[in-house]
PDB file of C-alpha atoms in Angstrom:
ATOM      1  CA  UNK B   1      72.330 100.949 105.461  1.00 76.00           C
ATOM      2  CA  UNK B   2      72.963 101.549 109.145  1.00 91.00           C
ATOM      3  CA  UNK B   3      70.961 100.320 112.123  1.00 96.00           C
ATOM      4  CA  UNK B   4      71.185 100.899 115.867  1.00 97.00           C
ATOM      5  CA  UNK B   5      70.151  99.139 119.043  1.00 96.00           C
ATOM      6  CA  UNK B   6      70.441  99.882 122.749  1.00 96.00           C
ATOM      7  CA  UNK B   7      70.722  97.442 125.598  1.00 97.00           C
ATOM      8  CA  UNK B   8      72.898  95.906 128.298  1.00 97.00           C
ATOM      9  CA  UNK B   9      76.070  93.971 127.497  1.00 97.00           C
ATOM     10  CA  UNK B  10      75.685  90.318 128.472  1.00 97.00           C
ATOM     11  CA  UNK B  11      79.102  89.090 127.348  1.00 97.00           C
ATOM     12  CA  UNK B  12      82.116  89.965 125.251  1.00 97.00           C
ATOM     13  CA  UNK B  13      84.053  87.144 123.603  1.00 97.00           C
ATOM     14  CA  UNK B  14      87.824  87.065 123.217  1.00 96.00           C
ATOM     15  CA  UNK B  15      89.121  88.126 119.775  1.00 96.00           C
ATOM     16  CA  UNK B  16      89.550  85.361 117.182  1.00 95.00           C
ATOM     17  CA  UNK B  17      92.258  85.605 114.512  1.00 95.00           C
ATOM     18  CA  UNK B  18      92.140  83.175 111.599  1.00 94.00           C
ATOM     19  CA  UNK B  19      94.972  81.865 109.380  1.00 95.00           C
ATOM     20  CA  UNK B  20      93.983  84.371 106.701  1.00 95.00           C
ATOM     21  CA  UNK B  21      94.713  87.232 109.126  1.00 94.00           C
ATOM     22  CA  UNK B  22      91.011  88.049 109.532  1.00 94.00           C
ATOM     23  CA  UNK B  23      90.116  89.037 113.121  1.00 96.00           C
ATOM     24  CA  UNK B  24      86.696  89.211 114.737  1.00 96.00           C
ATOM     25  CA  UNK B  25      85.231  89.623 118.208  1.00 97.00           C
ATOM     26  CA  UNK B  26      81.636  89.089 119.266  1.00 98.00           C
ATOM     27  CA  UNK B  27      79.463  90.810 121.862  1.00 98.00           C
ATOM     28  CA  UNK B  28      75.971  89.884 123.065  1.00 98.00           C
ATOM     29  CA  UNK B  29      73.619  92.723 124.008  1.00 98.00           C
ATOM     30  CA  UNK B  30      70.313  92.129 125.814  1.00 97.00           C
ATOM     31  CA  UNK B  31      67.593  94.289 124.276  1.00 97.00           C
ATOM     32  CA  UNK B  32      64.324  94.705 126.168  1.00 93.00           C
ATOM     33  CA  UNK B  33      61.507  93.744 123.804  1.00 87.00           C
ATOM     34  CA  UNK B  34      58.289  93.505 125.764  1.00 87.00           C
ATOM     35  CA  UNK B  35      57.823  90.296 127.700  1.00 92.00           C
ATOM     36  CA  UNK B  36      60.777  88.499 126.091  1.00 94.00           C
ATOM     37  CA  UNK B  37      64.183  90.256 126.098  1.00 95.00           C
ATOM     38  CA  UNK B  38      66.276  89.487 123.030  1.00 96.00           C
ATOM     39  CA  UNK B  39      69.941  88.467 123.219  1.00 97.00           C
ATOM     40  CA  UNK B  40      71.498  89.991 120.110  1.00 97.00           C
ATOM     41  CA  UNK B  41      74.919  88.793 118.904  1.00 98.00           C
ATOM     42  CA  UNK B  42      76.996  91.439 117.115  1.00 98.00           C
ATOM     43  CA  UNK B  43      80.398  90.935 115.548  1.00 97.00           C
ATOM     44  CA  UNK B  44      83.192  93.467 115.228  1.00 97.00           C
ATOM     45  CA  UNK B  45      85.861  92.808 112.611  1.00 96.00           C
ATOM     46  CA  UNK B  46      89.424  93.903 111.852  1.00 96.00           C
ATOM     47  CA  UNK B  47      90.093  97.439 113.201  1.00 95.00           C
ATOM     48  CA  UNK B  48      86.675  97.590 114.950  1.00 96.00           C
ATOM     49  CA  UNK B  49      87.649  94.748 117.337  1.00 96.00           C
ATOM     50  CA  UNK B  50      89.361  97.315 119.576  1.00 96.00           C
ATOM     51  CA  UNK B  51      86.037  99.113 120.188  1.00 96.00           C
ATOM     52  CA  UNK B  52      85.218  96.384 122.716  1.00 96.00           C
ATOM     53  CA  UNK B  53      88.459  96.663 124.718  1.00 95.00           C
ATOM     54  CA  UNK B  54      87.167  99.177 127.274  1.00 94.00           C
ATOM     55  CA  UNK B  55      83.683  97.669 127.688  1.00 96.00           C
ATOM     56  CA  UNK B  56      82.387  95.394 130.445  1.00 96.00           C
ATOM     57  CA  UNK B  57      79.331  93.132 130.852  1.00 96.00           C
ATOM     58  CA  UNK B  58      76.505  95.004 132.551  1.00 95.00           C
ATOM     59  CA  UNK B  59      77.138  98.321 130.801  1.00 96.00           C
ATOM     60  CA  UNK B  60      74.287  99.979 128.905  1.00 97.00           C
ATOM     61  CA  UNK B  61      75.334 100.706 125.323  1.00 97.00           C
ATOM     62  CA  UNK B  62      74.067 101.960 121.997  1.00 97.00           C
ATOM     63  CA  UNK B  63      75.539 100.054 119.036  1.00 97.00           C
ATOM     64  CA  UNK B  64      75.542 101.146 115.397  1.00 97.00           C
ATOM     65  CA  UNK B  65      75.769  98.221 112.990  1.00 97.00           C
ATOM     66  CA  UNK B  66      75.226  97.046 109.431  1.00 97.00           C
ATOM     67  CA  UNK B  67      73.484  93.861 108.336  1.00 97.00           C
ATOM     68  CA  UNK B  68      75.696  91.643 106.184  1.00 95.00           C
ATOM     69  CA  UNK B  69      74.424  88.607 104.267  1.00 96.00           C
ATOM     70  CA  UNK B  70      76.051  85.887 102.193  1.00 94.00           C
ATOM     71  CA  UNK B  71      75.398  82.544 100.580  1.00 96.00           C
ATOM     72  CA  UNK B  72      77.494  79.447 101.310  1.00 94.00           C
ATOM     73  CA  UNK B  73      76.728  76.027  99.776  1.00 96.00           C
ATOM     74  CA  UNK B  74      73.135  76.994  99.030  1.00 96.00           C
ATOM     75  CA  UNK B  75      72.457  78.316 102.539  1.00 97.00           C
ATOM     76  CA  UNK B  76      72.118  81.964 103.473  1.00 97.00           C
ATOM     77  CA  UNK B  77      73.614  83.624 106.537  1.00 96.00           C
ATOM     78  CA  UNK B  78      73.245  87.063 108.129  1.00 96.00           C
ATOM     79  CA  UNK B  79      75.598  88.879 110.474  1.00 95.00           C
ATOM     80  CA  UNK B  80      75.185  92.088 112.444  1.00 97.00           C
ATOM     81  CA  UNK B  81      78.499  93.887 112.014  1.00 97.00           C
ATOM     82  CA  UNK B  82      79.120  96.616 114.593  1.00 97.00           C
ATOM     83  CA  UNK B  83      81.108  99.735 113.758  1.00 97.00           C
ATOM     84  CA  UNK B  84      80.396 102.111 116.677  1.00 97.00           C
ATOM     85  CA  UNK B  85      79.647 101.605 120.385  1.00 97.00           C
ATOM     86  CA  UNK B  86      78.562 104.328 122.758  1.00 96.00           C
ATOM     87  CA  UNK B  87      78.341 103.742 126.489  1.00 96.00           C
ATOM     88  CA  UNK B  88      75.049 105.311 127.522  1.00 93.00           C
ATOM     89  CA  UNK B  89      75.656 108.027 130.037  1.00 76.00           C
ATOM     90  CA  UNK B  90      79.357 108.035 129.040  1.00 55.00           C
ATOM     91  CA  UNK B  91      81.753 108.554 126.167  1.00 51.00           C
ATOM     92  CA  UNK B  92      81.900 106.575 122.950  1.00 49.00           C
ATOM     93  CA  UNK B  93      84.380 103.734 122.679  1.00 50.00           C
ATOM     94  CA  UNK B  94      86.607 104.746 119.790  1.00 46.00           C
ATOM     95  CA  UNK B  95      89.768 103.271 118.309  1.00 45.00           C
ATOM     96  CA  UNK B  96      91.493 106.612 117.794  1.00 40.00           C
ATOM     97  CA  UNK B  97      92.412 109.520 120.032  1.00 39.00           C
ATOM     98  CA  UNK B  98      90.550 112.835 119.922  1.00 42.00           C
ATOM     99  CA  UNK B  99      91.882 115.081 117.174  1.00 42.00           C
ATOM    100  CA  UNK B 100      94.460 117.612 118.267  1.00 46.00           C
ATOM    101  CA  UNK B 101      95.442 115.992 121.554  1.00 42.00           C
ATOM    102  CA  UNK B 102      98.088 113.518 120.384  1.00 47.00           C
ATOM    103  CA  UNK B 103      96.555 110.505 122.124  1.00 45.00           C
ATOM    104  CA  UNK B 104      95.862 112.316 125.388  1.00 48.00           C
ATOM    105  CA  UNK B 105      92.464 113.103 126.820  1.00 48.00           C
ATOM    106  CA  UNK B 106      91.326 116.706 126.263  1.00 47.00           C
ATOM    107  CA  UNK B 107      91.852 118.976 129.264  1.00 47.00           C
ATOM    108  CA  UNK B 108      88.944 119.265 131.715  1.00 50.00           C
ATOM    109  CA  UNK B 109      86.960 122.495 131.645  1.00 47.00           C
ATOM    110  CA  UNK B 110      85.276 124.335 134.473  1.00 48.00           C
ATOM    111  CA  UNK B 111      82.305 126.712 134.368  1.00 50.00           C
ATOM    112  CA  UNK B 112      84.782 129.615 134.251  1.00 50.00           C
ATOM    113  CA  UNK B 113      86.007 128.414 130.829  1.00 48.00           C
ATOM    114  CA  UNK B 114      82.632 128.720 129.113  1.00 49.00           C
ATOM    115  CA  UNK B 115      82.509 131.926 127.017  1.00 48.00           C
ATOM    116  CA  UNK B 116      78.815 132.684 127.615  1.00 40.00           C
TER     117      UNK B 116
END
């Protein structure tokens, strides 16, 4: 099941790679929640780590994430695992290039290019 939140980036951690080859990177987003803003930690793993490369603290973003839970030694843990980030008022941060442009940005269009 997918969830989403919007807020301002507080910080972005450096990527961490473990001996197993597993890589993760964490980001904290401040979400306004009435009188007490919430600082929400989200993790991005493996190929999703690169979604954070073009982001900066202070940017307003919308993050799509899944909730992951597990048991370890009789204790239970939850993680918010991000899989999409959209800069509000801007383009989405994506790991791949737009289809059909071979890694280049699509050409800009003017009002004269619109067919209606």
